[in-house]
Short mmCIF file of C-alpha atoms in Angstrom, two decimals:
data_model
loop_
_atom_site.label_atom_id
_atom_site.label_comp_id
_atom_site.label_asym_id
_atom_site.label_seq_id
_atom_site.Cartn_x
_atom_site.Cartn_y
_atom_site.Cartn_z
CA UNK N 1 93.79 -39.89 45.02
CA UNK N 2 96.08 -41.44 47.65
CA UNK N 3 96.63 -38.21 49.56
CA UNK N 4 92.74 -37.90 49.83
CA UNK N 5 91.96 -41.21 51.30
CA UNK N 6 95.20 -40.63 53.91
CA UNK N 7 93.02 -37.41 54.95
CA UNK N 8 89.99 -38.95 54.79
CA UNK N 9 91.42 -41.77 57.14
CA UNK N 10 93.44 -39.85 59.09
CA UNK N 11 89.97 -37.49 59.45
CA UNK N 12 88.20 -40.63 60.82
CA UNK N 13 90.95 -42.16 63.31
CA UNK N 14 90.91 -38.21 64.72
CA UNK N 15 87.28 -38.31 65.50
CA UNK N 16 87.30 -42.17 66.92
CA UNK N 17 90.20 -40.89 69.39
CA UNK N 18 88.14 -37.99 70.44
CA UNK N 19 85.40 -40.49 71.06
CA UNK N 20 87.59 -42.90 72.53
CA UNK N 21 89.10 -40.20 75.13
CA UNK N 22 85.56 -38.96 76.02
CA UNK N 23 85.50 -41.49 78.01
CA UNK N 24 88.67 -42.49 79.51
CA UNK N 25 89.90 -38.92 80.19
CA UNK N 26 87.45 -37.98 82.70
CA UNK N 27 87.86 -41.25 84.75
CA UNK N 28 89.31 -40.57 88.33
CA UNK N 29 90.22 -37.20 87.54
CA UNK N 30 88.29 -33.50 88.76
CA UNK N 31 85.95 -32.45 86.75
CA UNK N 32 88.05 -29.35 85.45
CA UNK N 33 91.34 -31.05 84.85
CA UNK N 34 89.39 -33.18 82.31
CA UNK N 35 87.87 -30.59 80.22
CA UNK N 36 91.33 -29.22 80.22
CA UNK N 37 92.74 -32.21 78.82
CA UNK N 38 89.72 -32.83 76.67
CA UNK N 39 90.47 -29.45 74.90
CA UNK N 40 93.79 -30.07 74.08
CA UNK N 41 92.54 -33.39 72.50
CA UNK N 42 89.40 -32.18 70.35
CA UNK N 43 91.59 -28.65 69.45
CA UNK N 44 94.73 -31.12 68.65
CA UNK N 45 93.83 -34.94 68.55
CA UNK N 46 97.05 -36.44 67.41
CA UNK N 47 99.27 -33.97 69.76
CA UNK N 48 96.78 -33.79 72.96
CA UNK N 49 96.75 -37.66 72.75
CA UNK N 50 100.35 -37.71 73.09
CA UNK N 51 100.58 -34.97 75.89
CA UNK N 52 98.48 -37.60 78.02
CA UNK N 53 99.98 -40.56 77.25
CA UNK N 54 103.10 -38.52 78.50
CA UNK N 55 101.59 -36.57 81.72
CA UNK N 56 97.94 -37.76 81.78
CA UNK N 57 99.01 -40.47 84.87
CA UNK N 58 100.07 -39.55 87.77
CA UNK N 59 100.51 -42.74 89.30
CA UNK N 60 103.61 -44.32 90.52
CA UNK N 61 104.26 -47.85 90.00
CA UNK N 62 102.76 -50.47 91.52
CA UNK N 63 105.58 -51.77 92.97
CA UNK N 64 106.20 -48.30 94.47
CA UNK N 65 102.47 -48.28 95.98
CA UNK N 66 102.51 -51.59 97.40
CA UNK N 67 106.16 -50.77 99.31
CA UNK N 68 104.43 -47.71 100.37
CA UNK N 69 101.41 -49.12 102.26
CA UNK N 70 103.65 -51.69 103.38
CA UNK N 71 105.59 -49.06 104.87
CA UNK N 72 101.93 -47.41 106.19
CA UNK N 73 101.04 -51.23 107.88
CA UNK N 74 104.66 -50.99 109.62
CA UNK N 75 104.02 -47.62 110.80
CA UNK N 76 100.97 -47.84 112.50
CA UNK N 77 101.47 -51.52 114.04
CA UNK N 78 105.05 -49.75 115.41
CA UNK N 79 103.43 -45.90 116.70
CA UNK N 80 99.81 -47.05 117.41
CA UNK N 81 100.37 -47.59 121.09
CA UNK N 82 102.56 -44.48 120.96
CA UNK N 83 99.94 -42.18 119.52
CA UNK N 84 97.70 -43.40 122.72
CA UNK N 85 99.71 -43.15 125.38
CA UNK N 86 102.18 -40.44 125.01
CA UNK N 87 100.07 -37.57 123.60
CA UNK N 88 98.54 -34.87 126.09
CA UNK N 89 97.97 -32.46 123.74
CA UNK N 90 94.56 -30.99 124.81
CA UNK N 91 93.61 -28.21 122.70
CA UNK N 92 90.78 -27.35 120.61
CA UNK N 93 88.92 -30.64 119.34
CA UNK N 94 88.55 -29.27 115.79
CA UNK N 95 93.03 -29.87 115.76
CA UNK N 96 92.30 -32.97 117.11
CA UNK N 97 90.09 -33.96 114.48
CA UNK N 98 92.46 -32.63 111.93
CA UNK N 99 95.52 -34.37 113.63
CA UNK N 100 93.82 -37.81 113.46
CA UNK N 101 92.73 -37.13 109.94
CA UNK N 102 96.13 -36.91 109.15
CA UNK N 103 97.15 -40.17 110.96
CA UNK N 104 94.74 -42.22 108.72
CA UNK N 105 95.70 -40.56 105.52
CA UNK N 106 99.22 -40.71 106.45
CA UNK N 107 99.89 -43.78 108.96
CA UNK N 108 102.04 -41.18 111.22
CA UNK N 109 101.22 -40.17 115.17
CA UNK N 110 100.62 -36.73 116.70
CA UNK N 111 103.77 -36.67 119.91
CA UNK N 112 104.41 -34.58 122.02
CA UNK N 113 107.79 -33.54 123.61
CA UNK N 114 109.13 -31.33 120.45
CA UNK N 115 111.26 -28.49 120.40
CA UNK N 116 111.15 -26.62 117.15
CA UNK N 117 113.23 -23.42 116.09
CA UNK N 118 113.21 -21.57 112.46
CA UNK N 119 115.24 -20.44 110.96
CA UNK N 120 114.63 -18.04 107.84
CA UNK N 121 118.30 -16.88 107.07
CA UNK N 122 118.91 -19.23 103.99
CA UNK N 123 123.20 -19.12 104.58
CA UNK N 124 122.17 -19.74 108.39
CA UNK N 125 120.37 -23.10 107.71
CA UNK N 126 122.74 -24.25 105.86
CA UNK N 127 125.26 -23.58 108.10
CA UNK N 128 122.57 -25.05 111.58
CA UNK N 129 122.36 -28.00 108.66
CA UNK N 130 126.44 -28.21 108.73
CA UNK N 131 127.03 -28.35 112.14
CA UNK N 132 124.22 -30.69 113.04
CA UNK N 133 126.02 -33.57 110.38
CA UNK N 134 129.27 -32.04 111.89
CA UNK N 135 128.21 -33.85 115.37
CA UNK N 136 126.37 -37.31 113.49
CA UNK N 137 127.60 -40.39 115.43
CA UNK N 138 126.16 -43.34 113.39
CA UNK N 139 123.87 -42.17 111.13
CA UNK N 140 122.86 -39.16 108.60
CA UNK N 141 119.81 -39.35 105.76
CA UNK N 142 119.09 -36.47 103.52
CA UNK N 143 116.92 -35.88 101.12
CA UNK N 144 116.23 -32.84 98.91
CA UNK N 145 114.72 -31.99 95.38
CA UNK N 146 117.52 -30.35 94.62
CA UNK N 147 120.89 -30.50 95.12
CA UNK N 148 123.97 -28.46 94.12
CA UNK N 149 128.10 -28.69 94.85
CA UNK N 150 128.77 -25.34 94.81
CA UNK N 151 130.88 -22.41 96.65
CA UNK N 152 126.88 -22.58 99.26
CA UNK N 153 126.20 -25.65 99.91
CA UNK N 154 130.08 -26.62 100.09
CA UNK N 155 130.59 -27.01 103.54
CA UNK N 156 127.49 -29.23 104.10
CA UNK N 157 128.88 -31.43 101.36
CA UNK N 158 132.11 -31.35 103.06
CA UNK N 159 130.81 -32.46 106.40
CA UNK N 160 128.43 -35.12 105.14
CA UNK N 161 131.22 -36.68 103.24
CA UNK N 162 133.90 -36.31 106.75
CA UNK N 163 130.92 -38.13 108.42
CA UNK N 164 130.96 -41.17 105.85
CA UNK N 165 135.47 -41.35 106.40
CA UNK N 166 134.49 -41.46 110.25
CA UNK N 167 132.57 -43.90 109.90
CA UNK N 168 128.86 -42.37 110.18
CA UNK N 169 126.68 -44.24 107.90
CA UNK N 170 124.94 -41.06 105.19
CA UNK N 171 122.22 -41.92 102.77
CA UNK N 172 121.45 -38.95 100.24
CA UNK N 173 118.28 -39.29 98.22
CA UNK N 174 117.91 -35.78 95.23
CA UNK N 175 115.34 -35.64 92.89
CA UNK N 176 116.45 -36.83 89.26
CA UNK N 177 115.03 -34.54 87.07
CA UNK N 178 114.66 -31.84 89.72
CA UNK N 179 118.47 -31.72 89.93
CA UNK N 180 119.31 -32.32 86.39
CA UNK N 181 117.94 -29.37 84.80
CA UNK N 182 120.61 -27.52 87.62
CA UNK N 183 124.11 -26.23 86.04
CA UNK N 184 126.70 -27.86 87.25
CA UNK N 185 124.80 -31.48 87.36
CA UNK N 186 127.78 -33.81 86.36
CA UNK N 187 130.05 -32.43 88.75
CA UNK N 188 127.65 -33.23 91.89
CA UNK N 189 128.02 -36.74 90.78
CA UNK N 190 131.51 -36.64 90.19
CA UNK N 191 131.44 -35.70 93.43
CA UNK N 192 129.04 -38.19 94.94
CA UNK N 193 131.13 -40.96 93.33
CA UNK N 194 133.90 -40.08 94.64
CA UNK N 195 133.13 -39.93 98.22
CA UNK N 196 131.84 -42.49 100.98
CA UNK N 197 128.10 -40.92 100.53
CA UNK N 198 125.23 -44.16 99.96
CA UNK N 199 123.57 -41.56 97.27
CA UNK N 200 120.34 -42.09 94.67
CA UNK N 201 118.46 -40.56 92.01
CA UNK N 202 114.47 -40.27 93.15
CA UNK N 203 112.11 -41.33 90.39
CA UNK N 204 114.87 -41.45 87.91
CA UNK N 205 113.97 -40.91 84.55
CA UNK N 206 116.01 -43.44 82.42
CA UNK N 207 114.52 -45.59 79.44
CA UNK N 208 117.79 -47.16 78.39
CA UNK N 209 117.46 -48.71 81.91
CA UNK N 210 113.93 -49.51 81.86
CA UNK N 211 112.92 -46.74 84.07
CA UNK N 212 110.35 -44.47 82.92
CA UNK N 213 106.74 -42.71 84.50
CA UNK N 214 105.05 -39.82 83.93
CA UNK N 215 108.79 -37.35 83.35
CA UNK N 216 107.37 -34.66 85.41
CA UNK N 217 106.14 -36.13 88.75
CA UNK N 218 108.62 -35.20 91.40
CA UNK N 219 109.67 -35.96 95.11
CA UNK N 220 109.66 -32.20 96.26
CA UNK N 221 110.54 -33.17 99.81
CA UNK N 222 113.51 -31.90 101.93
CA UNK N 223 114.08 -33.44 104.64
CA UNK N 224 117.87 -33.89 106.76
CA UNK N 225 118.19 -36.65 109.73
CA UNK N 226 121.05 -36.31 112.24
CA UNK N 227 121.23 -40.15 114.10
CA UNK N 228 117.13 -39.97 114.79
CA UNK N 229 117.65 -36.85 117.14
CA UNK N 230 117.90 -33.78 115.33
CA UNK N 231 115.54 -33.26 111.99
CA UNK N 232 114.95 -30.28 109.27
CA UNK N 233 112.81 -29.72 106.81
CA UNK N 234 110.71 -27.33 105.43
CA UNK N 235 110.82 -25.37 101.61
CA UNK N 236 115.02 -25.44 101.23
CA UNK N 237 116.90 -26.76 98.71
CA UNK N 238 120.27 -26.98 98.82
CA UNK N 239 121.91 -24.76 96.44
CA UNK N 240 123.07 -21.68 96.56
CA UNK N 241 120.06 -18.97 96.62
CA UNK N 242 120.25 -17.65 93.19
CA UNK N 243 120.05 -21.48 91.50
CA UNK N 244 123.55 -21.11 90.22
CA UNK N 245 121.78 -19.10 87.24
CA UNK N 246 124.02 -16.59 85.45
CA UNK N 247 120.38 -14.23 84.41
CA UNK N 248 119.31 -14.16 88.38
CA UNK N 249 122.74 -13.26 89.53
CA UNK N 250 122.23 -10.19 87.33
CA UNK N 251 118.43 -9.35 88.16
CA UNK N 252 119.59 -9.42 91.68
CA UNK N 253 117.42 -12.70 91.84
CA UNK N 254 117.00 -14.69 95.05
CA UNK N 255 114.94 -17.72 96.51
CA UNK N 256 113.49 -16.94 100.46
CA UNK N 257 112.99 -19.81 102.13
CA UNK N 258 112.03 -21.35 105.46
CA UNK N 259 113.59 -24.12 107.70
CA UNK N 260 112.67 -25.66 111.25
CA UNK N 261 115.47 -27.69 113.07
CA UNK N 262 113.29 -30.26 115.47
CA UNK N 263 114.72 -32.42 118.17
CA UNK N 264 112.58 -35.14 119.54
CA UNK N 265 110.17 -37.78 118.75
CA UNK N 266 109.33 -36.01 115.85
CA UNK N 267 112.65 -36.93 113.94
CA UNK N 268 111.63 -40.15 114.20
CA UNK N 269 108.46 -39.81 112.49
CA UNK N 270 110.07 -37.42 109.72
CA UNK N 271 112.72 -40.66 109.15
CA UNK N 272 110.06 -42.78 108.50
CA UNK N 273 109.09 -40.50 105.02
CA UNK N 274 113.33 -40.84 104.38
CA UNK N 275 113.02 -44.70 104.57
CA UNK N 276 109.90 -44.73 102.52
CA UNK N 277 111.68 -43.08 99.52
CA UNK N 278 115.14 -45.05 99.75
CA UNK N 279 112.87 -47.97 100.27
CA UNK N 280 111.57 -46.91 96.76
CA UNK N 281 114.77 -46.73 95.28
CA UNK N 282 117.44 -49.06 96.84
CA UNK N 283 115.23 -51.99 97.94
CA UNK N 284 117.06 -51.70 101.61
CA UNK N 285 114.89 -51.50 104.54
CA UNK N 286 115.54 -49.28 107.13
CA UNK N 287 113.06 -50.88 109.56
CA UNK N 288 115.48 -50.68 112.04
CA UNK N 289 115.23 -46.93 112.50
CA UNK N 290 110.79 -46.47 111.77
CA UNK N 291 110.09 -46.58 115.79
CA UNK N 292 109.40 -43.79 117.72
CA UNK N 293 111.19 -44.45 120.85
CA UNK N 294 110.25 -43.33 123.94
CA UNK N 295 112.99 -40.24 124.36
CA UNK N 296 113.26 -37.64 126.77
CA UNK N 297 111.31 -34.36 126.37
CA UNK N 298 113.11 -31.96 124.11
CA UNK N 299 110.44 -29.10 123.92
CA UNK N 300 106.90 -28.25 124.55
CA UNK N 301 105.55 -28.36 121.06
CA UNK N 302 103.19 -31.66 119.86
CA UNK N 303 103.20 -32.13 116.45
CA UNK N 304 102.57 -34.20 113.27
CA UNK N 305 104.22 -35.20 109.97
CA UNK N 306 101.68 -34.91 106.89
CA UNK N 307 103.64 -37.07 104.23
CA UNK N 308 101.58 -36.45 101.09
CA UNK N 309 102.11 -37.37 97.06
CA UNK N 310 101.08 -40.57 94.20
CA UNK N 311 102.61 -43.02 96.70
CA UNK N 312 99.04 -42.47 98.84
CA UNK N 313 95.66 -43.09 97.63
CA UNK N 314 94.65 -39.91 99.05
CA UNK N 315 95.72 -36.07 98.91
CA UNK N 316 96.70 -35.81 102.53
CA UNK N 317 98.08 -32.78 102.27
CA UNK N 318 95.18 -31.49 100.49
CA UNK N 319 92.29 -32.85 102.93
CA UNK N 320 94.47 -31.88 105.84
CA UNK N 321 94.51 -28.01 104.64
CA UNK N 322 91.26 -27.58 103.79
CA UNK N 323 90.30 -28.99 107.46
CA UNK N 324 92.47 -26.62 109.32
CA UNK N 325 90.92 -23.47 106.56
CA UNK N 326 87.61 -24.35 107.47
CA UNK N 327 88.19 -24.35 111.44
CA UNK N 328 90.08 -21.02 111.43
CA UNK N 329 87.89 -19.25 114.04
CA UNK N 330 89.97 -15.84 113.72
CA UNK N 331 92.98 -15.59 111.41
CA UNK N 332 94.89 -17.39 108.93
CA UNK N 333 98.16 -16.60 106.88
CA UNK N 334 99.45 -18.17 104.02
CA UNK N 335 102.79 -18.15 102.28
CA UNK N 336 102.78 -19.69 99.01
CA UNK N 337 104.86 -19.06 95.90
CA UNK N 338 102.76 -21.13 93.71
CA UNK N 339 99.41 -20.44 94.94
CA UNK N 340 97.05 -22.34 92.23
CA UNK N 341 94.24 -23.35 94.32
CA UNK N 342 91.84 -26.31 92.86
CA UNK N 343 88.08 -25.58 93.74
CA UNK N 344 87.67 -27.02 97.24
CA UNK N 345 90.89 -25.23 98.74
CA UNK N 346 89.50 -21.77 96.69
CA UNK N 347 85.99 -22.10 98.28
CA UNK N 348 87.87 -23.05 101.66
CA UNK N 349 89.79 -20.12 102.06
CA UNK N 350 86.80 -17.27 99.96
CA UNK N 351 84.32 -18.80 102.65
CA UNK N 352 86.98 -18.59 106.08
CA UNK N 353 87.20 -14.69 104.70
CA UNK N 354 83.67 -14.02 104.00
CA UNK N 355 82.66 -15.57 107.43
CA UNK N 356 84.25 -12.77 109.19
CA UNK N 357 88.02 -14.81 109.32
CA UNK N 358 91.40 -12.51 108.53
CA UNK N 359 92.69 -14.11 106.01
CA UNK N 360 95.88 -13.17 104.19
CA UNK N 361 98.14 -14.13 101.93
CA UNK N 362 101.75 -14.05 100.77
CA UNK N 363 103.27 -14.24 97.66
CA UNK N 364 106.20 -13.20 95.42
CA UNK N 365 105.52 -10.00 92.88
CA UNK N 366 107.27 -11.66 90.42
CA UNK N 367 107.20 -15.84 90.08
CA UNK N 368 109.66 -17.10 88.57
CA UNK N 369 107.85 -19.67 86.51
CA UNK N 370 105.90 -17.85 83.72
CA UNK N 371 102.66 -20.02 83.74
CA UNK N 372 102.53 -21.16 87.21
CA UNK N 373 102.79 -16.90 87.81
CA UNK N 374 100.12 -16.27 85.49
CA UNK N 375 97.89 -18.90 86.81
CA UNK N 376 98.24 -17.83 90.23
CA UNK N 377 97.15 -14.33 89.42
CA UNK N 378 94.31 -15.39 87.86
CA UNK N 379 92.61 -16.20 91.43
CA UNK N 380 93.45 -12.89 92.80
CA UNK N 381 90.40 -11.31 91.66
CA UNK N 382 88.61 -13.56 93.71
CA UNK N 383 90.43 -13.85 96.72
CA UNK N 384 89.82 -10.13 97.26
CA UNK N 385 86.40 -9.58 96.79
CA UNK N 386 86.50 -12.06 99.15
CA UNK N 387 87.83 -10.17 101.39
CA UNK N 388 91.71 -11.90 101.39
CA UNK N 389 94.27 -9.22 101.78
CA UNK N 390 97.09 -10.41 99.37
CA UNK N 391 100.96 -9.39 100.12
CA UNK N 392 103.41 -9.08 97.58
CA UNK N 393 106.77 -9.73 97.99
CA UNK N 394 108.88 -7.29 96.65
CA UNK N 395 111.09 -7.86 93.31
CA UNK N 396 113.72 -9.23 92.58
CA UNK N 397 112.96 -11.77 95.60
CA UNK N 398 111.37 -15.07 95.25
CA UNK N 399 109.31 -15.98 97.90
CA UNK N 400 109.43 -19.92 98.00
CA UNK N 401 108.79 -20.27 101.89
CA UNK N 402 105.43 -22.63 101.83
CA UNK N 403 103.93 -22.21 105.41
CA UNK N 404 100.63 -21.28 107.18
CA UNK N 405 98.68 -20.57 110.79
CA UNK N 406 95.47 -20.98 111.52
CA UNK N 407 94.20 -18.96 114.95
CA UNK N 408 96.50 -19.35 117.64
CA UNK N 409 96.33 -23.01 117.61
CA UNK N 410 98.20 -24.96 113.99
CA UNK N 411 101.26 -23.25 112.19
CA UNK N 412 102.63 -25.98 108.91
CA UNK N 413 105.38 -25.79 107.10
CA UNK N 414 107.30 -27.72 105.08
CA UNK N 415 108.03 -28.45 100.84
CA UNK N 416 104.39 -28.56 99.75
CA UNK N 417 102.82 -25.62 97.86
CA UNK N 418 99.10 -24.72 97.87
CA UNK N 419 98.66 -26.19 94.26
CA UNK N 420 97.20 -28.58 92.03
CA UNK N 421 101.10 -30.34 91.44
CA UNK N 422 101.61 -30.79 95.04
CA UNK N 423 98.26 -31.74 95.71
CA UNK N 424 98.46 -34.69 93.02
CA UNK N 425 101.93 -34.95 91.37
CA UNK N 426 104.12 -34.12 93.87
CA UNK N 427 105.81 -36.14 96.83
CA UNK N 428 105.69 -33.38 99.78
CA UNK N 429 106.94 -33.32 103.49
CA UNK N 430 105.16 -30.66 105.87
CA UNK N 431 105.33 -30.55 109.97
CA UNK N 432 101.82 -28.98 111.73
CA UNK N 433 103.33 -27.57 114.62
CA UNK N 434 100.20 -27.25 117.87
CA UNK N 435 100.27 -24.93 120.14
CA UNK N 436 100.91 -21.25 120.55
CA UNK N 437 104.52 -21.20 121.03
CA UNK N 438 105.11 -22.32 117.04
CA UNK N 439 102.09 -19.96 115.91
CA UNK N 440 103.96 -16.78 117.87
CA UNK N 441 107.09 -17.97 116.00
CA UNK N 442 105.89 -18.19 112.44
CA UNK N 443 103.82 -15.06 112.95
CA UNK N 444 107.45 -13.52 113.78
CA UNK N 445 108.47 -14.69 110.35
CA UNK N 446 105.43 -12.86 108.71
CA UNK N 447 105.64 -9.99 109.76
CA UNK N 448 108.83 -9.62 108.83
CA UNK N 449 107.41 -10.50 105.34
CA UNK N 450 104.71 -8.26 105.95
CA UNK N 451 107.55 -5.39 105.51
CA UNK N 452 109.20 -6.56 102.61
CA UNK N 453 105.65 -6.97 100.80
CA UNK N 454 103.44 -4.47 98.92
CA UNK N 455 99.51 -5.02 99.44
CA UNK N 456 97.78 -5.55 96.51
CA UNK N 457 94.61 -3.70 96.07
CA UNK N 458 91.14 -5.03 94.21
CA UNK N 459 91.12 -1.14 92.79
CA UNK N 460 94.92 -1.55 91.69
CA UNK N 461 94.15 -5.25 90.35
CA UNK N 462 90.95 -4.69 88.35
CA UNK N 463 92.72 -1.32 86.69
CA UNK N 464 95.84 -4.02 85.01
CA UNK N 465 96.07 -3.88 81.23
CA UNK N 466 93.63 -6.88 79.20
CA UNK N 467 97.04 -8.06 77.96
CA UNK N 468 97.70 -8.87 81.89
CA UNK N 469 94.08 -10.65 81.86
CA UNK N 470 94.02 -12.68 79.28
CA UNK N 471 97.88 -14.03 79.97
CA UNK N 472 96.29 -15.01 83.04
CA UNK N 473 93.56 -16.63 81.81
CA UNK N 474 94.83 -18.78 79.41
CA UNK N 475 98.04 -19.70 81.82
CA UNK N 476 95.12 -20.94 83.93
CA UNK N 477 94.06 -23.12 81.76
CA UNK N 478 97.50 -25.48 82.08
CA UNK N 479 97.05 -25.46 85.69
CA UNK N 480 95.07 -27.80 85.86
CA UNK N 481 96.44 -30.40 83.40
CA UNK N 482 97.21 -33.42 85.49
#
């Protein structure tokens, strides 16, 4: 009899839970995201509810959001005059409009007089960063999603330690969970503790110290700033190209990345993003580094930093990407390792193809994350039917670079994928480079990718096994659980 009452009470509780969450979950969420959570709650109420408590809130703490807004205000005050006076960009009006959108959302100005050197080689970019740190005189600010102390990164880590030993202020940030799950985490921490580098974990998940948040929030940015004069950003983490994974090494699987080395006023605006994250983790202000000085021209490129993440009230990267894609007249080339678009981005891309724009998408033939890869595949049919050309970068390589070009006017690269995680959950940074010189450099990289790819046709895709279609469609549901 007692069991009957317990089962009845539990059934009533689950019914009440469903009714309550029916009015809670849709608040401030995309309909597709809300429906995915409601499906989980209605199918398995207790488990779905626990998962929702753990993963349903994508906002950072109020303290972090307030800090972000305070820094935004200081940046607006410190750079507004420079944006009005220095930038003489004379390209299409739609580019200027996109830059103004980003300025209002991310607080960072469009600045002239920059150089930008793309570095596609994995070890070449690490060597270039090590060389730049070797010449540091005042400060080095390093921020990476994943860090590792291994044979490939040792030179750069050694140069960071040497810089600290000779009196350079070296600050280093890495994402706690992103780095924790990599073999060799403890070895890295021991090495950092022995040296003179000032370091912190980003978004630490340490309940015993009162540090708790949604477990899958990540700081996904990759930034290196030297003396406010040289900066690197892009897709590459500080780890050897098989991610210290014996399984990857046996399969010959390596990550393919793209970084950019920059000089000019854009360096200071990239440093703003680092300073914001450093403030969040340490309460130490680097405001003295935030001013964009009127330094000598380093090159002909106009550029703008695109910060985004839960610390902002809007999805800065998604809004900018959609604006640029809708503005395209002739050609769009996109490279994204995790391509799981929301409806707005999917419509922007397919609409561009349907109105006659040449659209191509570079993705990996075989991804490194099972669910994300299969969720990505579920969009191929709609893209191919709209006229998008899809190029599969041959396995076992993982094409992890993240960038796109629009006509002959705009190139964008950085840490941001074209997926809902990068738009809502991850803290990301990208750089928008304006002008034919930047686009031509990116097109050379895209051409090299194309030579390593096999084009996917609609007929081939429609002929894949039914089981593969089923797995793709189920995985697509998980992509919206944000």
